[in-house]
């Protein structure tokens, strides 16, 4: 057998080009803050080359490493788990204030921390969330152009394709990432323009209807999600406050908006496992009353879920509602990716925690108080989980109480 690269270098280069030209739409003179796990170095190098070719001033990679993360859990003193490098995130916030763009490569082993003490995991997550706040606010507030793309970590690939040898698993995951990211076609830039236009048709229709709530029904689910006052649906390409129209997520299939943090009621069951910071949480069932989760359980990862809900007042309330047809290309692969960037684009979903200010009419100029008054949620967390499937029907409810079919059996009605 000959040694071959399991990751097609031509498609990898196209992914880097799409990340820079479509994802970020990087402008000459912009700095780029790039975070990635060490394993994604080949993609980081291609992105840096395309970014400099596009006129980047300085491309600064910031790497994490899974072995180093594990050594913390093995060796560090207990106090370590309440600490986080706040100076780093303050520096990132400062870079964004100076109009730096942000690119993250999502390539984590979803089970990296599965064997670790849930208490340490949640303390470390909380410390990071708090320290990350200055940087995250500028991203969720859409101050600057940002983008997330993905890369096939071998450990992740083996989880997705457990029966394949590692090289073949990496190859299959790479091909799935390339297909979902629309870089396996001759002209990925044109393919993205067409895709963005289709998403725009969907959110234009939803905005025209101006529903006051959505009602979900299906197995284990009877849920009414009130939408925030003055909410606005978005999807695909979107303009940041710095005037640059970027595509934050690659891939993306969703149209999404801000639910009303105090007007969600009923019960809902997750339809795919949620991979959260190295742990899998499966078969989530929650009950909402007046927007707040009053009971929650899961067949797997329940301890982590309950810890997440304890993060702060906003962590029991919704910050995002997103619609994705069951026939989306990512869903059609039938692959469970154990990575939110992909799985959230295979199914309609909701997110606990922080809302996107940008999902309000006139959003980015609203004060935090105005956003809260309109029903926007505030939290240290933003965690998407999947509630859509081919068995879910969704109705839009208008201000006068009329019902309009939005989705039937998981497809646009
Ligand atoms: Zn989403
Ligand atoms: Zn989300």
mmCIF file of C-alpha atoms and ligand atoms in Angstrom:
data_model
loop_
_atom_site.group_PDB
_atom_site.id
_atom_site.type_symbol
_atom_site.label_atom_id
_atom_site.label_comp_id
_atom_site.label_asym_id
_atom_site.label_seq_id
_atom_site.Cartn_x
_atom_site.Cartn_y
_atom_site.Cartn_z
ATOM 1 C CA UNK A 1 0.000 0.000 0.000
ATOM 2 C CA UNK A 2 1.303 3.444 -0.884
ATOM 3 C CA UNK A 3 1.417 6.337 1.546
ATOM 4 C CA UNK A 4 -0.983 9.065 0.418
ATOM 5 C CA UNK A 5 -2.218 12.203 2.075
ATOM 6 C CA UNK A 6 -5.731 11.439 3.374
ATOM 7 C CA UNK A 7 -6.608 15.137 2.983
ATOM 8 C CA UNK A 8 -6.864 16.384 -0.616
ATOM 9 C CA UNK A 9 -4.445 19.346 -0.751
ATOM 10 C CA UNK A 10 -6.340 21.086 -3.581
ATOM 11 C CA UNK A 11 -9.633 21.056 -1.676
ATOM 12 C CA UNK A 12 -7.847 22.084 1.526
ATOM 13 C CA UNK A 13 -6.431 25.094 -0.267
ATOM 14 C CA UNK A 14 -9.902 25.950 -1.623
ATOM 15 C CA UNK A 15 -11.295 25.741 1.907
ATOM 16 C CA UNK A 16 -8.632 28.224 3.040
ATOM 17 C CA UNK A 17 -9.452 30.497 0.122
ATOM 18 C CA UNK A 18 -13.195 30.339 0.870
ATOM 19 C CA UNK A 19 -12.519 31.055 4.557
ATOM 20 C CA UNK A 20 -10.613 34.224 3.631
ATOM 21 C CA UNK A 21 -12.671 35.441 0.637
ATOM 22 C CA UNK A 22 -16.211 34.339 1.597
ATOM 23 C CA UNK A 23 -16.039 33.594 5.318
ATOM 24 C CA UNK A 24 -14.104 36.684 6.360
ATOM 25 C CA UNK A 25 -14.114 38.798 3.198
ATOM 26 C CA UNK A 26 -10.825 40.017 4.652
ATOM 27 C CA UNK A 27 -9.928 43.542 3.594
ATOM 28 C CA UNK A 28 -6.422 44.835 2.848
ATOM 29 C CA UNK A 29 -4.763 46.191 5.973
ATOM 30 C CA UNK A 30 -6.825 44.107 8.426
ATOM 31 C CA UNK A 31 -5.063 42.044 11.080
ATOM 32 C CA UNK A 32 -6.278 38.482 11.530
ATOM 33 C CA UNK A 33 -6.573 36.760 14.916
ATOM 34 C CA UNK A 34 -6.653 33.029 14.214
ATOM 35 C CA UNK A 35 -7.337 30.376 16.858
ATOM 36 C CA UNK A 36 -6.839 26.696 16.107
ATOM 37 C CA UNK A 37 -5.911 23.372 17.649
ATOM 38 C CA UNK A 38 -2.331 22.379 16.793
ATOM 39 C CA UNK A 39 -3.586 19.486 14.663
ATOM 40 C CA UNK A 40 -5.063 21.988 12.152
ATOM 41 C CA UNK A 41 -1.674 23.505 11.328
ATOM 42 C CA UNK A 42 -1.820 22.549 7.603
ATOM 43 C CA UNK A 43 -5.054 24.541 7.191
ATOM 44 C CA UNK A 44 -3.746 27.439 9.305
ATOM 45 C CA UNK A 45 -0.760 27.726 6.973
ATOM 46 C CA UNK A 46 -2.973 27.806 3.855
ATOM 47 C CA UNK A 47 -5.283 30.390 5.451
ATOM 48 C CA UNK A 48 -2.323 32.580 6.395
ATOM 49 C CA UNK A 49 -1.053 32.450 2.809
ATOM 50 C CA UNK A 50 -4.461 33.442 1.400
ATOM 51 C CA UNK A 51 -4.879 36.144 4.041
ATOM 52 C CA UNK A 52 -1.535 37.742 3.202
ATOM 53 C CA UNK A 53 -2.368 37.462 -0.515
ATOM 54 C CA UNK A 54 -5.618 39.330 0.266
ATOM 55 C CA UNK A 55 -3.597 42.115 1.913
ATOM 56 C CA UNK A 56 -3.650 41.154 5.603
ATOM 57 C CA UNK A 57 -1.383 43.269 7.798
ATOM 58 C CA UNK A 58 -0.503 40.670 10.453
ATOM 59 C CA UNK A 59 -1.886 37.125 10.731
ATOM 60 C CA UNK A 60 -1.500 35.976 14.340
ATOM 61 C CA UNK A 61 -2.238 32.292 15.068
ATOM 62 C CA UNK A 62 -3.036 31.256 18.651
ATOM 63 C CA UNK A 63 -2.812 27.482 19.099
ATOM 64 C CA UNK A 64 -4.257 25.090 21.618
ATOM 65 C CA UNK A 65 -3.099 21.510 22.002
ATOM 66 C CA UNK A 66 -5.134 18.551 23.231
ATOM 67 C CA UNK A 67 -2.217 16.855 25.015
ATOM 68 C CA UNK A 68 -1.498 20.069 26.913
ATOM 69 C CA UNK A 69 -5.174 20.405 27.840
ATOM 70 C CA UNK A 70 -5.158 16.823 29.183
ATOM 71 C CA UNK A 71 -1.955 17.401 31.129
ATOM 72 C CA UNK A 72 -3.752 20.174 32.983
ATOM 73 C CA UNK A 73 -6.419 17.679 34.112
ATOM 74 C CA UNK A 74 -3.710 15.167 35.094
ATOM 75 C CA UNK A 75 -1.245 17.453 36.811
ATOM 76 C CA UNK A 76 -2.649 20.858 37.711
ATOM 77 C CA UNK A 77 -3.537 21.970 41.231
ATOM 78 C CA UNK A 78 -7.254 22.322 41.952
ATOM 79 C CA UNK A 79 -7.130 26.144 41.795
ATOM 80 C CA UNK A 80 -6.015 25.917 38.170
ATOM 81 C CA UNK A 81 -9.584 25.060 37.154
ATOM 82 C CA UNK A 82 -10.899 28.440 38.289
ATOM 83 C CA UNK A 83 -8.267 30.293 36.248
ATOM 84 C CA UNK A 84 -8.216 31.479 32.632
ATOM 85 C CA UNK A 85 -5.840 33.660 30.591
ATOM 86 C CA UNK A 86 -7.886 36.853 30.804
ATOM 87 C CA UNK A 87 -4.949 38.828 29.431
ATOM 88 C CA UNK A 88 -5.193 36.859 26.190
ATOM 89 C CA UNK A 89 -8.892 37.570 25.695
ATOM 90 C CA UNK A 90 -8.420 41.233 26.638
ATOM 91 C CA UNK A 91 -5.745 41.357 23.957
ATOM 92 C CA UNK A 92 -8.139 39.799 21.468
ATOM 93 C CA UNK A 93 -10.795 42.368 22.402
ATOM 94 C CA UNK A 94 -8.233 45.105 21.853
ATOM 95 C CA UNK A 95 -7.348 43.654 18.460
ATOM 96 C CA UNK A 96 -11.060 43.665 17.488
ATOM 97 C CA UNK A 97 -11.353 47.295 18.630
ATOM 98 C CA UNK A 98 -8.546 47.917 16.153
ATOM 99 C CA UNK A 99 -10.652 46.211 13.418
ATOM 100 C CA UNK A 100 -8.823 42.866 13.407
ATOM 101 C CA UNK A 101 -10.834 40.028 11.853
ATOM 102 C CA UNK A 102 -11.340 36.739 13.709
ATOM 103 C CA UNK A 103 -11.054 33.216 12.371
ATOM 104 C CA UNK A 104 -11.514 30.074 14.455
ATOM 105 C CA UNK A 105 -10.792 26.548 13.307
ATOM 106 C CA UNK A 106 -13.127 24.045 14.900
ATOM 107 C CA UNK A 107 -11.368 20.666 14.966
ATOM 108 C CA UNK A 108 -11.633 19.429 18.519
ATOM 109 C CA UNK A 109 -11.825 15.817 19.592
ATOM 110 C CA UNK A 110 -15.417 15.900 20.898
ATOM 111 C CA UNK A 111 -14.604 13.393 23.647
ATOM 112 C CA UNK A 112 -11.327 14.931 24.798
ATOM 113 C CA UNK A 113 -12.613 15.608 28.321
ATOM 114 C CA UNK A 114 -15.193 12.832 28.578
ATOM 115 C CA UNK A 115 -13.183 10.938 31.207
ATOM 116 C CA UNK A 116 -12.357 14.005 33.269
ATOM 117 C CA UNK A 117 -14.037 15.168 36.478
ATOM 118 C CA UNK A 118 -17.249 17.045 35.405
ATOM 119 C CA UNK A 119 -16.732 19.515 38.243
ATOM 120 C CA UNK A 120 -13.268 20.472 36.990
ATOM 121 C CA UNK A 121 -14.559 20.637 33.412
ATOM 122 C CA UNK A 122 -17.407 22.945 34.336
ATOM 123 C CA UNK A 123 -15.209 25.166 36.545
ATOM 124 C CA UNK A 124 -12.658 25.509 33.752
ATOM 125 C CA UNK A 125 -15.428 26.238 31.221
ATOM 126 C CA UNK A 126 -16.947 28.845 33.485
ATOM 127 C CA UNK A 127 -13.602 30.541 34.150
ATOM 128 C CA UNK A 128 -12.897 30.619 30.420
ATOM 129 C CA UNK A 129 -16.393 31.919 29.605
ATOM 130 C CA UNK A 130 -15.983 34.774 32.087
ATOM 131 C CA UNK A 131 -12.495 35.685 30.921
ATOM 132 C CA UNK A 132 -13.539 35.377 27.285
ATOM 133 C CA UNK A 133 -16.421 37.815 27.739
ATOM 134 C CA UNK A 134 -14.684 40.974 26.383
ATOM 135 C CA UNK A 135 -13.730 39.158 23.185
ATOM 136 C CA UNK A 136 -17.047 37.299 22.869
ATOM 137 C CA UNK A 137 -19.109 40.494 23.239
ATOM 138 C CA UNK A 138 -17.372 41.975 20.238
ATOM 139 C CA UNK A 139 -18.038 38.819 18.246
ATOM 140 C CA UNK A 140 -21.706 38.345 19.258
ATOM 141 C CA UNK A 141 -22.174 42.118 18.843
ATOM 142 C CA UNK A 142 -20.763 41.615 15.336
ATOM 143 C CA UNK A 143 -18.242 44.455 15.671
ATOM 144 C CA UNK A 144 -15.927 42.788 13.180
ATOM 145 C CA UNK A 145 -15.971 40.216 10.384
ATOM 146 C CA UNK A 146 -15.464 36.699 11.716
ATOM 147 C CA UNK A 147 -15.581 33.129 10.521
ATOM 148 C CA UNK A 148 -15.368 29.517 11.725
ATOM 149 C CA UNK A 149 -14.220 26.689 9.479
ATOM 150 C CA UNK A 150 -13.325 23.112 10.273
ATOM 151 C CA UNK A 151 -10.505 20.596 9.877
ATOM 152 C CA UNK A 152 -10.456 16.782 10.341
ATOM 153 C CA UNK A 153 -8.702 15.955 13.589
ATOM 154 C CA UNK A 154 -7.861 12.172 13.514
ATOM 155 C CA UNK A 155 -9.438 11.549 16.951
ATOM 156 C CA UNK A 156 -12.603 13.297 15.828
ATOM 157 C CA UNK A 157 -12.570 11.326 12.540
ATOM 158 C CA UNK A 158 -12.333 8.007 14.424
ATOM 159 C CA UNK A 159 -15.349 8.988 16.524
ATOM 160 C CA UNK A 160 -17.396 9.819 13.410
ATOM 161 C CA UNK A 161 -16.203 6.721 11.486
ATOM 162 C CA UNK A 162 -15.295 4.189 14.213
ATOM 163 C CA UNK A 163 -15.095 1.205 11.834
ATOM 164 C CA UNK A 164 -12.553 2.724 9.434
ATOM 165 C CA UNK A 165 -8.757 2.745 9.808
ATOM 166 C CA UNK A 166 -7.560 6.169 10.935
ATOM 167 C CA UNK A 167 -6.283 7.377 7.545
ATOM 168 C CA UNK A 168 -9.525 6.404 5.828
ATOM 169 C CA UNK A 169 -11.597 7.986 8.608
ATOM 170 C CA UNK A 170 -9.652 11.249 8.212
ATOM 171 C CA UNK A 171 -10.152 11.072 4.454
ATOM 172 C CA UNK A 172 -13.910 10.544 4.803
ATOM 173 C CA UNK A 173 -14.296 13.328 7.356
ATOM 174 C CA UNK A 174 -12.209 15.686 5.213
ATOM 175 C CA UNK A 175 -14.420 14.956 2.188
ATOM 176 C CA UNK A 176 -17.557 15.517 4.286
ATOM 177 C CA UNK A 177 -16.171 18.856 5.530
ATOM 178 C CA UNK A 178 -15.257 19.906 1.988
ATOM 179 C CA UNK A 179 -18.721 18.969 0.651
ATOM 180 C CA UNK A 180 -20.574 20.713 3.476
ATOM 181 C CA UNK A 181 -18.340 23.771 3.018
ATOM 182 C CA UNK A 182 -19.111 23.798 -0.729
ATOM 183 C CA UNK A 183 -15.457 23.630 -1.792
ATOM 184 C CA UNK A 184 -15.799 20.365 -3.759
ATOM 185 C CA UNK A 185 -17.170 22.270 -6.783
ATOM 186 C CA UNK A 186 -15.315 24.060 -9.576
ATOM 187 C CA UNK A 187 -16.233 27.558 -8.433
ATOM 188 C CA UNK A 188 -16.775 27.617 -4.653
ATOM 189 C CA UNK A 189 -17.080 31.418 -4.605
ATOM 190 C CA UNK A 190 -20.035 31.311 -7.056
ATOM 191 C CA UNK A 191 -21.584 28.373 -5.171
ATOM 192 C CA UNK A 192 -21.523 30.448 -1.985
ATOM 193 C CA UNK A 193 -23.138 33.430 -3.720
ATOM 194 C CA UNK A 194 -26.023 31.181 -4.892
ATOM 195 C CA UNK A 195 -26.377 29.583 -1.446
ATOM 196 C CA UNK A 196 -26.464 32.970 0.289
ATOM 197 C CA UNK A 197 -29.210 34.105 -2.116
ATOM 198 C CA UNK A 198 -31.364 31.060 -1.232
ATOM 199 C CA UNK A 199 -30.954 31.673 2.495
ATOM 200 C CA UNK A 200 -31.889 35.308 1.955
ATOM 201 C CA UNK A 201 -35.190 34.234 0.316
ATOM 202 C CA UNK A 202 -36.033 32.266 3.482
ATOM 203 C CA UNK A 203 -35.284 35.000 5.994
ATOM 204 C CA UNK A 204 -36.990 37.629 3.852
ATOM 205 C CA UNK A 205 -40.187 35.506 3.951
ATOM 206 C CA UNK A 206 -39.937 35.041 7.738
ATOM 207 C CA UNK A 207 -39.313 38.744 8.331
ATOM 208 C CA UNK A 208 -42.302 39.563 6.100
ATOM 209 C CA UNK A 209 -44.545 37.385 8.285
ATOM 210 C CA UNK A 210 -43.214 38.900 11.519
ATOM 211 C CA UNK A 211 -44.438 35.959 13.627
ATOM 212 C CA UNK A 212 -44.850 36.569 17.333
ATOM 213 C CA UNK A 213 -44.132 32.910 18.141
ATOM 214 C CA UNK A 214 -43.291 29.518 16.665
ATOM 215 C CA UNK A 215 -44.997 26.321 17.765
ATOM 216 C CA UNK A 216 -43.144 22.982 17.519
ATOM 217 C CA UNK A 217 -44.833 19.615 17.677
ATOM 218 C CA UNK A 218 -43.420 16.124 17.326
ATOM 219 C CA UNK A 219 -42.336 13.127 19.423
ATOM 220 C CA UNK A 220 -41.539 14.356 22.940
ATOM 221 C CA UNK A 221 -41.980 17.963 21.848
ATOM 222 C CA UNK A 222 -44.806 20.471 22.315
ATOM 223 C CA UNK A 223 -43.099 23.810 22.545
ATOM 224 C CA UNK A 224 -44.052 27.422 21.960
ATOM 225 C CA UNK A 225 -41.160 29.801 21.424
ATOM 226 C CA UNK A 226 -42.131 33.457 21.606
ATOM 227 C CA UNK A 227 -39.964 35.643 19.390
ATOM 228 C CA UNK A 228 -38.327 38.796 20.724
ATOM 229 C CA UNK A 229 -40.019 42.142 20.070
ATOM 230 C CA UNK A 230 -38.519 43.637 16.940
ATOM 231 C CA UNK A 231 -36.634 40.432 16.150
ATOM 232 C CA UNK A 232 -35.136 39.972 12.728
ATOM 233 C CA UNK A 233 -34.297 36.725 10.925
ATOM 234 C CA UNK A 234 -30.870 36.309 9.385
ATOM 235 C CA UNK A 235 -28.832 33.666 7.620
ATOM 236 C CA UNK A 236 -25.782 33.264 5.431
ATOM 237 C CA UNK A 237 -23.885 36.419 4.535
ATOM 238 C CA UNK A 238 -24.301 39.314 6.918
ATOM 239 C CA UNK A 239 -22.816 42.767 7.403
ATOM 240 C CA UNK A 240 -20.674 43.401 10.476
ATOM 241 C CA UNK A 241 -20.543 46.801 12.182
ATOM 242 C CA UNK A 242 -17.226 47.461 10.479
ATOM 243 C CA UNK A 243 -19.116 47.411 7.160
ATOM 244 C CA UNK A 244 -17.736 44.090 5.933
ATOM 245 C CA UNK A 245 -20.231 41.461 4.738
ATOM 246 C CA UNK A 246 -18.918 38.090 5.898
ATOM 247 C CA UNK A 247 -20.181 34.506 6.310
ATOM 248 C CA UNK A 248 -19.544 33.743 9.993
ATOM 249 C CA UNK A 249 -20.134 29.997 9.771
ATOM 250 C CA UNK A 250 -18.782 27.655 7.111
ATOM 251 C CA UNK A 251 -20.754 25.507 6.617
ATOM 252 C CA UNK A 252 -24.107 27.172 7.289
ATOM 253 C CA UNK A 253 -27.640 26.093 6.397
ATOM 254 C CA UNK A 254 -29.638 27.913 9.079
ATOM 255 C CA UNK A 255 -31.853 30.960 9.268
ATOM 256 C CA UNK A 256 -32.063 32.178 12.838
ATOM 257 C CA UNK A 257 -33.355 34.870 15.152
ATOM 258 C CA UNK A 258 -33.730 35.843 18.807
ATOM 259 C CA UNK A 259 -36.455 34.210 20.891
ATOM 260 C CA UNK A 260 -38.121 36.077 23.743
ATOM 261 C CA UNK A 261 -36.277 35.057 26.907
ATOM 262 C CA UNK A 262 -39.494 35.170 28.990
ATOM 263 C CA UNK A 263 -42.013 33.743 26.485
ATOM 264 C CA UNK A 264 -41.046 30.104 25.958
ATOM 265 C CA UNK A 265 -43.296 27.352 27.309
ATOM 266 C CA UNK A 266 -43.775 23.620 26.921
ATOM 267 C CA UNK A 267 -41.433 20.694 26.610
ATOM 268 C CA UNK A 268 -38.845 19.675 24.051
ATOM 269 C CA UNK A 269 -36.608 16.689 23.376
ATOM 270 C CA UNK A 270 -33.246 16.849 21.605
ATOM 271 C CA UNK A 271 -32.931 14.952 18.321
ATOM 272 C CA UNK A 272 -29.126 14.595 18.184
ATOM 273 C CA UNK A 273 -26.407 14.258 20.815
ATOM 274 C CA UNK A 274 -24.805 17.527 21.849
ATOM 275 C CA UNK A 275 -21.033 17.622 22.026
ATOM 276 C CA UNK A 276 -20.107 20.210 24.622
ATOM 277 C CA UNK A 277 -16.481 20.963 25.508
ATOM 278 C CA UNK A 278 -15.331 17.361 25.363
ATOM 279 C CA UNK A 279 -18.479 15.685 26.715
ATOM 280 C CA UNK A 280 -21.486 14.193 24.945
ATOM 281 C CA UNK A 281 -24.938 15.095 26.239
ATOM 282 C CA UNK A 282 -27.655 12.876 24.792
ATOM 283 C CA UNK A 283 -31.475 12.658 24.859
ATOM 284 C CA UNK A 284 -31.982 16.016 26.532
ATOM 285 C CA UNK A 285 -35.517 16.662 27.753
ATOM 286 C CA UNK A 286 -36.415 20.012 29.253
ATOM 287 C CA UNK A 287 -39.546 21.836 30.375
ATOM 288 C CA UNK A 288 -39.895 25.607 29.996
ATOM 289 C CA UNK A 289 -42.152 27.876 32.019
ATOM 290 C CA UNK A 290 -42.222 31.596 31.212
ATOM 291 C CA UNK A 291 -38.993 31.213 29.302
ATOM 292 C CA UNK A 292 -37.089 29.447 32.049
ATOM 293 C CA UNK A 293 -36.050 25.783 32.100
ATOM 294 C CA UNK A 294 -37.700 24.367 35.215
ATOM 295 C CA UNK A 295 -36.661 20.757 34.744
ATOM 296 C CA UNK A 296 -33.979 19.089 32.682
ATOM 297 C CA UNK A 297 -32.663 15.594 32.184
ATOM 298 C CA UNK A 298 -30.468 13.669 29.775
ATOM 299 C CA UNK A 299 -29.671 9.983 29.398
ATOM 300 C CA UNK A 300 -25.975 10.782 28.958
ATOM 301 C CA UNK A 301 -23.975 13.746 30.289
ATOM 302 C CA UNK A 302 -26.793 14.882 32.579
ATOM 303 C CA UNK A 303 -24.350 16.094 35.249
ATOM 304 C CA UNK A 304 -22.632 18.350 32.711
ATOM 305 C CA UNK A 305 -25.986 19.623 31.422
ATOM 306 C CA UNK A 306 -27.165 20.504 34.934
ATOM 307 C CA UNK A 307 -23.878 22.305 35.635
ATOM 308 C CA UNK A 308 -24.246 24.263 32.390
ATOM 309 C CA UNK A 309 -27.736 25.362 33.443
ATOM 310 C CA UNK A 310 -26.298 26.655 36.725
ATOM 311 C CA UNK A 311 -23.831 28.970 34.939
ATOM 312 C CA UNK A 312 -25.931 32.108 35.469
ATOM 313 C CA UNK A 313 -29.527 33.398 35.295
ATOM 314 C CA UNK A 314 -29.496 33.472 31.485
ATOM 315 C CA UNK A 315 -28.200 29.948 31.025
ATOM 316 C CA UNK A 316 -31.717 28.509 31.636
ATOM 317 C CA UNK A 317 -33.221 30.667 28.902
ATOM 318 C CA UNK A 318 -33.013 30.708 25.113
ATOM 319 C CA UNK A 319 -30.843 33.069 23.097
ATOM 320 C CA UNK A 320 -31.349 31.682 19.591
ATOM 321 C CA UNK A 321 -33.891 29.823 17.504
ATOM 322 C CA UNK A 322 -32.810 28.478 14.112
ATOM 323 C CA UNK A 323 -34.574 26.703 11.252
ATOM 324 C CA UNK A 324 -32.812 24.136 9.077
ATOM 325 C CA UNK A 325 -34.626 21.785 6.683
ATOM 326 C CA UNK A 326 -34.191 18.067 7.331
ATOM 327 C CA UNK A 327 -33.040 17.685 3.706
ATOM 328 C CA UNK A 328 -30.075 20.054 4.212
ATOM 329 C CA UNK A 329 -26.928 18.660 2.540
ATOM 330 C CA UNK A 330 -25.335 18.045 5.930
ATOM 331 C CA UNK A 331 -28.365 16.166 7.193
ATOM 332 C CA UNK A 332 -28.506 14.148 3.944
ATOM 333 C CA UNK A 333 -25.026 12.741 4.554
ATOM 334 C CA UNK A 334 -26.565 10.897 7.501
ATOM 335 C CA UNK A 335 -23.308 11.546 9.371
ATOM 336 C CA UNK A 336 -23.437 12.513 13.014
ATOM 337 C CA UNK A 337 -20.459 14.854 13.322
ATOM 338 C CA UNK A 338 -20.425 15.372 17.120
ATOM 339 C CA UNK A 339 -19.539 18.988 16.272
ATOM 340 C CA UNK A 340 -22.089 21.768 16.601
ATOM 341 C CA UNK A 341 -20.830 23.631 13.531
ATOM 342 C CA UNK A 342 -22.038 20.681 11.423
ATOM 343 C CA UNK A 343 -24.804 19.107 13.474
ATOM 344 C CA UNK A 344 -26.582 22.430 14.064
ATOM 345 C CA UNK A 345 -26.730 22.780 10.283
ATOM 346 C CA UNK A 346 -28.336 19.367 9.931
ATOM 347 C CA UNK A 347 -31.362 20.173 12.083
ATOM 348 C CA UNK A 348 -33.491 22.974 13.447
ATOM 349 C CA UNK A 349 -32.077 24.007 16.807
ATOM 350 C CA UNK A 350 -32.268 26.308 19.794
ATOM 351 C CA UNK A 351 -29.470 27.764 21.881
ATOM 352 C CA UNK A 352 -29.303 28.287 25.594
ATOM 353 C CA UNK A 353 -27.752 31.532 26.726
ATOM 354 C CA UNK A 354 -26.531 34.674 25.020
ATOM 355 C CA UNK A 355 -28.587 36.159 22.184
ATOM 356 C CA UNK A 356 -27.226 37.867 19.088
ATOM 357 C CA UNK A 357 -27.822 41.637 19.263
ATOM 358 C CA UNK A 358 -27.693 41.564 15.509
ATOM 359 C CA UNK A 359 -30.984 39.637 15.345
ATOM 360 C CA UNK A 360 -33.000 42.750 16.166
ATOM 361 C CA UNK A 361 -34.205 45.459 13.826
ATOM 362 C CA UNK A 362 -31.599 48.181 14.378
ATOM 363 C CA UNK A 363 -29.882 45.650 16.627
ATOM 364 C CA UNK A 364 -26.278 46.665 16.790
ATOM 365 C CA UNK A 365 -27.196 50.204 17.900
ATOM 366 C CA UNK A 366 -29.428 48.991 20.770
ATOM 367 C CA UNK A 367 -28.156 49.220 24.346
ATOM 368 C CA UNK A 368 -27.981 46.013 26.447
ATOM 369 C CA UNK A 369 -31.005 47.298 28.440
ATOM 370 C CA UNK A 370 -33.061 47.830 25.291
ATOM 371 C CA UNK A 371 -32.160 44.343 24.079
ATOM 372 C CA UNK A 372 -33.216 42.865 27.443
ATOM 373 C CA UNK A 373 -36.525 44.790 27.369
ATOM 374 C CA UNK A 374 -37.314 43.348 23.939
ATOM 375 C CA UNK A 375 -36.690 39.837 25.250
ATOM 376 C CA UNK A 376 -33.039 39.331 24.331
ATOM 377 C CA UNK A 377 -31.256 36.970 26.709
ATOM 378 C CA UNK A 378 -27.898 37.533 28.373
ATOM 379 C CA UNK A 379 -25.522 34.807 29.557
ATOM 380 C CA UNK A 380 -21.912 33.710 29.638
ATOM 381 C CA UNK A 381 -22.852 30.699 27.534
ATOM 382 C CA UNK A 382 -24.285 30.114 24.063
ATOM 383 C CA UNK A 383 -24.928 26.417 23.466
ATOM 384 C CA UNK A 384 -26.841 25.170 20.436
ATOM 385 C CA UNK A 385 -28.750 21.911 20.583
ATOM 386 C CA UNK A 386 -30.730 20.142 17.976
ATOM 387 C CA UNK A 387 -34.504 19.723 18.190
ATOM 388 C CA UNK A 388 -35.395 19.279 14.504
ATOM 389 C CA UNK A 389 -36.042 16.044 12.614
ATOM 390 C CA UNK A 390 -38.277 14.674 9.859
ATOM 391 C CA UNK A 391 -40.993 14.223 12.486
ATOM 392 C CA UNK A 392 -41.280 17.855 13.597
ATOM 393 C CA UNK A 393 -43.951 20.306 12.406
ATOM 394 C CA UNK A 394 -43.507 24.045 13.003
ATOM 395 C CA UNK A 395 -46.211 26.707 12.762
ATOM 396 C CA UNK A 396 -45.712 30.448 12.812
ATOM 397 C CA UNK A 397 -48.165 32.288 15.050
ATOM 398 C CA UNK A 398 -49.014 35.839 14.024
ATOM 399 C CA UNK A 399 -49.815 38.756 16.338
ATOM 400 C CA UNK A 400 -53.542 38.043 15.821
ATOM 401 C CA UNK A 401 -53.108 34.360 16.680
ATOM 402 C CA UNK A 402 -53.368 33.006 13.122
ATOM 403 C CA UNK A 403 -51.251 29.918 12.365
ATOM 404 C CA UNK A 404 -49.098 29.688 9.249
ATOM 405 C CA UNK A 405 -47.305 26.420 8.367
ATOM 406 C CA UNK A 406 -43.527 27.020 8.418
ATOM 407 C CA UNK A 407 -42.224 23.447 8.349
ATOM 408 C CA UNK A 408 -43.910 20.084 7.840
ATOM 409 C CA UNK A 409 -42.048 16.852 8.634
ATOM 410 C CA UNK A 410 -38.870 18.867 8.885
ATOM 411 C CA UNK A 411 -39.186 20.589 5.473
ATOM 412 C CA UNK A 412 -40.116 24.153 4.544
ATOM 413 C CA UNK A 413 -43.904 24.197 4.117
HETATM 414 ZN ZN1 LIG B 1 -27.541 28.432 15.125
HETATM 415 ZN ZN1 LIG B 2 -25.966 29.322 17.995
#
